[in-house]
Amino acid sequence: MVYCWRFVSGRARTRSLLSLAQLAILFSVYMFLVCGLAGAADYGDIDVTIANDETWSTLLSNNVSSVAGDIVVNDGAVLSIENATIKMDSSFANKRLIIIHDGGVMNINGSTVTHKDTSSADYYGWIYESGSKGNVTNSTIECCVYNNGFSIETNESVSIYNCTFRHGDGQNSVRITTVPTYGIYLHSAGNTSIRDCTIEAGHTGSHDYSRRYWYGIYIQDSNCCSLLDNIIAEKSSYYHGIRVQNSNNNTLENISITREQYSSPDHDAVHVESSFNNTLRNFTIAGSSNLQGIYVDSSDNTTISNSTINGSSGYGINIISSQNNILRSNSLTNIANYSLYVTGNYNNDIDVTNTVNGGRVYYNYTDSNVTIVDANIGHVTIVDCSNLWFDSSIIHNGDGVRIIGASSNVSIRDSTIENNTMYGINFESTSQNNITSVTIENNTKYAVYLVDSSKNTINDSYILNNKNYGIFSVGSTANNNIINNSITNNSIGVYLDANGYNNLTDNDVSDNRVNGIQIGGVSGAHLSTHNTLHNNTVRYNNDTGIVFCTNYNCLTENKISDNGNLAFALYNEMSEYFYYNYIWRNNTANGEEVNYYYGESNIAIEKHLVAPNVTNLGKITLIDCANIDVGDSTLSNNVKGHGAFLWKSNNTNLTNITTQNNWYGTEWR
């Protein structure tokens, strides 16, 4: 048995030298220290134990080393490396690993760990296993993408400080297609600290997922970790910038994430799911490839504060089926969809310190007896509220208004809703609310969107210059009142495609870019029946004044004129015809009495009808009629329809009829 004495940190330490290999290592150290040996050293597998850890720490520090094997730090061993360059020499068939086992410690400072050559298959992995610990500081980690990349799976203390993680080596890329890889992967970790680190692509290669980290940082099944002052750089993460999954009580602060054209547009800057009690603070998020800036799904008690999200193709902050979340002092700008969108569970604390394009956020949940007056509002969400009023307010340049759920007697009065990215007002499964004397203009989608909502009233308002429909109803929407509004220069002025029984009275529906009023879609269920249209003015619309794609609607005293195509039209979908509507003769089309007869009998008709472009059916239309005599009449100038149109009508006589300048003179079916 051979013994030697060495002094470490001023302490005498005795070690038994058990093998010739260890003697060889000591001889190499001696030559390096005594003879000033310089240049790179080549190694195979490096197995670090409590017996040789100081030796390997000395050999690898202050040197350039190529390792054509694994570096394994075993229980009780402490591998401490300073000012080193370590080149992990992998091949296509043999990938190298740095493994710190349970009870092992690996510290590295001021060093670079990379691959040996420029081959795209030359990459390695690094894992702190359960029970291990260590620090990685002031270092650069390149091409560490094998077996999930740089992985921390320990609840013991691991600290990463002032490090750069590169998928490539600064110029050249590595390519991995079979398994995901991450800049930093926390898996079943705890008490990990990641500070002042940068995740970057680190190469100029092609930009698909195989040459990018899937996620910049992935936190999975990990608790009580701290991420502070980190950067997820452009081109680094192909999918999410940061993903947090099944992880609790973590703090993420002062983090910058940029995802532009080289990242997947279907993923998020920050994606949080099934996680609780996490804090996201002082984020700076940018990039056109972010589907959402911050996505929170099935995660309660999340705090998001003092963050800036600039640009996303979807939502800025999207909260789904999550409660007791707190949002404070966040700035959301240039978002393509809703800047702030909450659904599934609305019990969240979101106050007016949050802004959308500079306008304040009003998120009202179960509030009552509140009056709000504010000339700079960027977002309004009203959920399960009663007796809540917005008076003399301006809601602009943001998300518009969402009124949701059991809300009732919510009123927006004497206000302006304009220039919003989404809808002016979105009613979602709500009833008995009022929009009165409101100007709704220049919104990107529908000015008013009613989804499964009933018994709401929109009156005395101006709905104009919206890029899509003025008023649009879908789902089980029914029994709404649209009264005395000016609806102009929208796509379709009013489009009712829901359950029906709505009341449109005293409206001016004019100068819209398609149809003035459309009841039912050209395909689908055609449920919007039994609507009442009374005393509306429908004129100067680019296409047709009123379009029917459903049955059993009632029109009285409407004035329809000067539309680009027809005054009114009734269509069919295959064998289903929408002719069964009550269009009474007190309506006028292009200044002329409308002669549309449905289910009538025993009538004598004598008319002189010469107004142009009245309908796609007839100047006189008979639907399911009996015993009708039409005589001594002139039916002209219906160039896109008929002089007379008879549908399933019996015992009808036409005598002495003059038809001219029609598509067809008379059609019987």
Tab-separated table of C-alpha atoms in Angstrom, residues 269-458:
chain	number	residue	atom	x	y	z
A	269	ALA	CA	-43.544	32.939	-25.236
A	270	VAL	CA	-44.595	31.594	-21.815
A	271	HIS	CA	-46.803	28.514	-21.504
A	272	VAL	CA	-48.042	27.575	-18.013
A	273	GLU	CA	-50.250	24.520	-17.498
A	274	SER	CA	-51.502	22.588	-14.469
A	275	SER	CA	-49.238	24.583	-12.158
A	276	PHE	CA	-49.988	26.561	-9.004
A	277	ASN	CA	-48.699	29.487	-6.985
A	278	ASN	CA	-46.177	30.662	-9.535
A	279	THR	CA	-45.014	34.265	-9.928
A	280	LEU	CA	-44.180	35.858	-13.280
A	281	ARG	CA	-42.746	39.338	-12.816
A	282	ASN	CA	-41.060	41.911	-15.075
A	283	PHE	CA	-41.201	39.956	-18.322
A	284	THR	CA	-40.366	41.588	-21.636
A	285	ILE	CA	-41.990	39.607	-24.437
A	286	ALA	CA	-41.815	40.468	-28.122
A	287	GLY	CA	-42.085	38.821	-31.497
A	288	SER	CA	-44.528	38.158	-34.299
A	289	SER	CA	-44.325	34.363	-33.851
A	290	ASN	CA	-45.862	34.342	-30.390
A	291	LEU	CA	-49.312	32.791	-30.550
A	292	GLN	CA	-49.773	34.035	-27.011
A	293	GLY	CA	-47.498	36.152	-24.899
A	294	ILE	CA	-48.423	34.356	-21.670
A	295	TYR	CA	-50.732	31.331	-21.651
A	296	VAL	CA	-52.127	30.044	-18.340
A	297	ASP	CA	-54.228	26.862	-18.423
A	298	SER	CA	-55.684	25.010	-15.429
A	299	SER	CA	-53.296	26.902	-13.163
A	300	ASP	CA	-54.452	28.746	-10.056
A	301	ASN	CA	-52.871	31.478	-7.955
A	302	THR	CA	-50.543	32.704	-10.669
A	303	THR	CA	-49.308	36.272	-10.279
A	304	ILE	CA	-48.353	38.151	-13.458
A	305	SER	CA	-47.043	41.654	-12.872
A	306	ASN	CA	-45.019	44.504	-14.334
A	307	SER	CA	-44.638	42.741	-17.658
A	308	THR	CA	-44.594	44.089	-21.203
A	309	ILE	CA	-45.982	42.032	-24.082
A	310	ASN	CA	-45.535	43.613	-27.491
A	311	GLY	CA	-46.953	41.712	-30.430
A	312	SER	CA	-48.548	38.281	-30.815
A	313	SER	CA	-50.667	36.649	-33.477
A	314	GLY	CA	-53.159	35.412	-30.882
A	315	TYR	CA	-53.681	36.671	-27.342
A	316	GLY	CA	-51.409	38.774	-25.166
A	317	ILE	CA	-52.394	37.015	-21.927
A	318	ASN	CA	-54.738	34.021	-22.215
A	319	ILE	CA	-56.117	32.516	-18.998
A	320	ILE	CA	-58.142	29.307	-19.349
A	321	SER	CA	-59.969	27.414	-16.587
A	322	SER	CA	-57.820	29.036	-13.893
A	323	GLN	CA	-58.789	31.023	-10.816
A	324	ASN	CA	-57.406	33.324	-8.151
A	325	ASN	CA	-54.809	34.673	-10.522
A	326	ILE	CA	-53.561	38.233	-9.989
A	327	LEU	CA	-52.593	40.618	-12.783
A	328	ARG	CA	-50.948	43.941	-11.933
A	329	SER	CA	-49.265	46.666	-13.992
A	330	ASN	CA	-48.907	44.715	-17.216
A	331	SER	CA	-48.654	46.530	-20.557
A	332	LEU	CA	-50.090	44.736	-23.607
A	333	THR	CA	-49.550	46.280	-27.042
A	334	ASN	CA	-49.934	45.401	-30.724
A	335	ILE	CA	-51.781	42.130	-30.161
A	336	ALA	CA	-53.631	40.680	-33.173
A	337	ASN	CA	-56.441	39.061	-31.173
A	338	TYR	CA	-57.612	39.830	-27.636
A	339	SER	CA	-54.800	41.377	-25.623
A	340	LEU	CA	-56.373	39.890	-22.482
A	341	TYR	CA	-58.681	36.882	-22.731
A	342	VAL	CA	-60.113	34.901	-19.820
A	343	THR	CA	-62.445	31.926	-20.180
A	344	GLY	CA	-63.553	28.831	-18.273
A	345	ASN	CA	-63.208	30.337	-14.800
A	346	TYR	CA	-63.449	34.075	-14.306
A	347	ASN	CA	-62.632	34.363	-10.610
A	348	ASN	CA	-59.453	36.382	-11.054
A	349	ASP	CA	-58.129	39.668	-9.684
A	350	ILE	CA	-57.259	41.971	-12.592
A	351	ASP	CA	-57.247	45.696	-11.899
A	352	VAL	CA	-56.915	48.967	-13.814
A	353	THR	CA	-53.130	49.120	-13.419
A	354	ASN	CA	-53.037	46.794	-16.432
A	355	THR	CA	-53.239	48.485	-19.833
A	356	VAL	CA	-54.026	47.533	-23.424
A	357	ASN	CA	-52.384	49.874	-25.937
A	358	GLY	CA	-52.233	52.489	-23.211
A	359	GLY	CA	-55.897	52.214	-22.205
A	360	ARG	CA	-56.901	50.943	-18.788
A	361	VAL	CA	-58.237	47.426	-18.243
A	362	TYR	CA	-61.596	47.032	-16.495
A	363	TYR	CA	-62.155	43.443	-15.415
A	364	ASN	CA	-65.373	43.287	-13.437
A	365	TYR	CA	-66.285	39.968	-11.839
A	366	THR	CA	-69.477	39.684	-9.744
A	367	ASP	CA	-69.546	43.443	-9.172
A	368	SER	CA	-72.799	45.324	-8.623
A	369	ASN	CA	-74.004	48.894	-8.309
A	370	VAL	CA	-70.897	50.369	-9.928
A	371	THR	CA	-70.727	53.338	-12.309
A	372	ILE	CA	-67.573	53.860	-14.361
A	373	VAL	CA	-66.652	57.028	-16.237
A	374	ASP	CA	-63.304	56.864	-18.046
A	375	ALA	CA	-62.173	58.383	-21.332
A	376	ASN	CA	-59.223	55.998	-21.845
A	377	ILE	CA	-60.269	52.361	-21.646
A	378	GLY	CA	-58.457	49.638	-23.593
A	379	HIS	CA	-60.302	46.550	-22.364
A	380	VAL	CA	-63.596	45.698	-20.672
A	381	THR	CA	-64.623	42.266	-19.377
A	382	ILE	CA	-67.870	42.076	-17.391
A	383	VAL	CA	-68.731	38.705	-15.816
A	384	ASP	CA	-71.760	37.891	-13.672
A	385	CYS	CA	-72.313	41.527	-12.759
A	386	SER	CA	-75.537	43.419	-12.108
A	387	ASN	CA	-76.374	47.099	-12.174
A	388	LEU	CA	-73.012	48.054	-13.608
A	389	TRP	CA	-72.846	51.112	-15.861
A	390	PHE	CA	-70.257	52.628	-18.161
A	391	ASP	CA	-71.259	56.260	-18.704
A	392	SER	CA	-69.631	58.825	-20.985
A	393	SER	CA	-66.640	56.541	-21.551
A	394	ILE	CA	-64.300	55.921	-24.471
A	395	ILE	CA	-63.338	52.286	-25.058
A	396	HIS	CA	-60.776	52.343	-27.813
A	397	ASN	CA	-57.665	50.971	-29.484
A	398	GLY	CA	-57.855	47.658	-27.657
A	399	ASP	CA	-60.155	44.711	-27.007
A	400	GLY	CA	-63.555	46.359	-26.886
A	401	VAL	CA	-66.196	44.995	-24.478
A	402	ARG	CA	-67.075	41.445	-23.391
A	403	ILE	CA	-70.279	40.924	-21.384
A	404	ILE	CA	-70.477	37.362	-20.109
A	405	GLY	CA	-72.640	34.942	-18.171
A	406	ALA	CA	-75.193	35.919	-15.554
A	407	SER	CA	-74.582	39.623	-16.052
A	408	SER	CA	-77.829	41.585	-16.160
A	409	ASN	CA	-78.751	45.232	-16.249
A	410	VAL	CA	-75.291	46.082	-17.448
A	411	SER	CA	-75.513	49.314	-19.384
A	412	ILE	CA	-73.156	51.231	-21.642
A	413	ARG	CA	-74.522	54.736	-22.217
A	414	ASP	CA	-73.452	57.885	-24.011
A	415	SER	CA	-70.097	56.321	-24.844
A	416	THR	CA	-67.795	55.589	-27.770
A	417	ILE	CA	-66.397	52.158	-28.656
A	418	GLU	CA	-63.908	52.545	-31.482
A	419	ASN	CA	-60.784	51.272	-33.213
A	420	ASN	CA	-60.683	47.976	-31.344
A	421	THR	CA	-58.821	44.941	-32.662
A	422	MET	CA	-61.701	42.597	-31.885
A	423	TYR	CA	-65.431	43.253	-31.533
A	424	GLY	CA	-66.935	46.484	-30.363
A	425	ILE	CA	-69.204	44.582	-27.954
A	426	ASN	CA	-69.307	40.820	-27.498
A	427	PHE	CA	-72.342	39.398	-25.657
A	428	GLU	CA	-71.548	35.852	-24.475
A	429	SER	CA	-74.376	33.809	-22.910
A	430	THR	CA	-75.831	36.874	-21.252
A	431	SER	CA	-79.224	38.604	-21.101
A	432	GLN	CA	-81.049	41.791	-20.185
A	433	ASN	CA	-78.273	44.261	-20.865
A	434	ASN	CA	-78.529	47.633	-22.577
A	435	ILE	CA	-76.456	49.563	-25.094
A	436	THR	CA	-77.889	53.084	-25.383
A	437	SER	CA	-76.638	56.121	-27.292
A	438	VAL	CA	-73.277	54.553	-28.061
A	439	THR	CA	-71.123	55.136	-31.132
A	440	ILE	CA	-69.522	51.848	-32.223
A	441	GLU	CA	-67.127	52.428	-35.096
A	442	ASN	CA	-63.950	51.325	-36.842
A	443	ASN	CA	-63.676	47.986	-35.045
A	444	THR	CA	-61.843	45.159	-36.794
A	445	LYS	CA	-64.469	42.474	-36.345
A	446	TYR	CA	-68.186	42.815	-35.673
A	447	ALA	CA	-69.423	45.972	-34.018
A	448	VAL	CA	-71.894	43.920	-31.934
A	449	TYR	CA	-71.562	40.144	-31.619
A	450	LEU	CA	-74.324	38.218	-29.836
A	451	VAL	CA	-73.484	34.608	-28.922
A	452	ASP	CA	-76.150	32.575	-27.079
A	453	SER	CA	-77.498	35.836	-25.662
A	454	SER	CA	-81.096	36.965	-25.297
A	455	LYS	CA	-83.289	39.876	-24.238
A	456	ASN	CA	-80.581	42.474	-24.730
A	457	THR	CA	-81.353	45.918	-26.126
A	458	ILE	CA	-79.320	48.043	-28.517
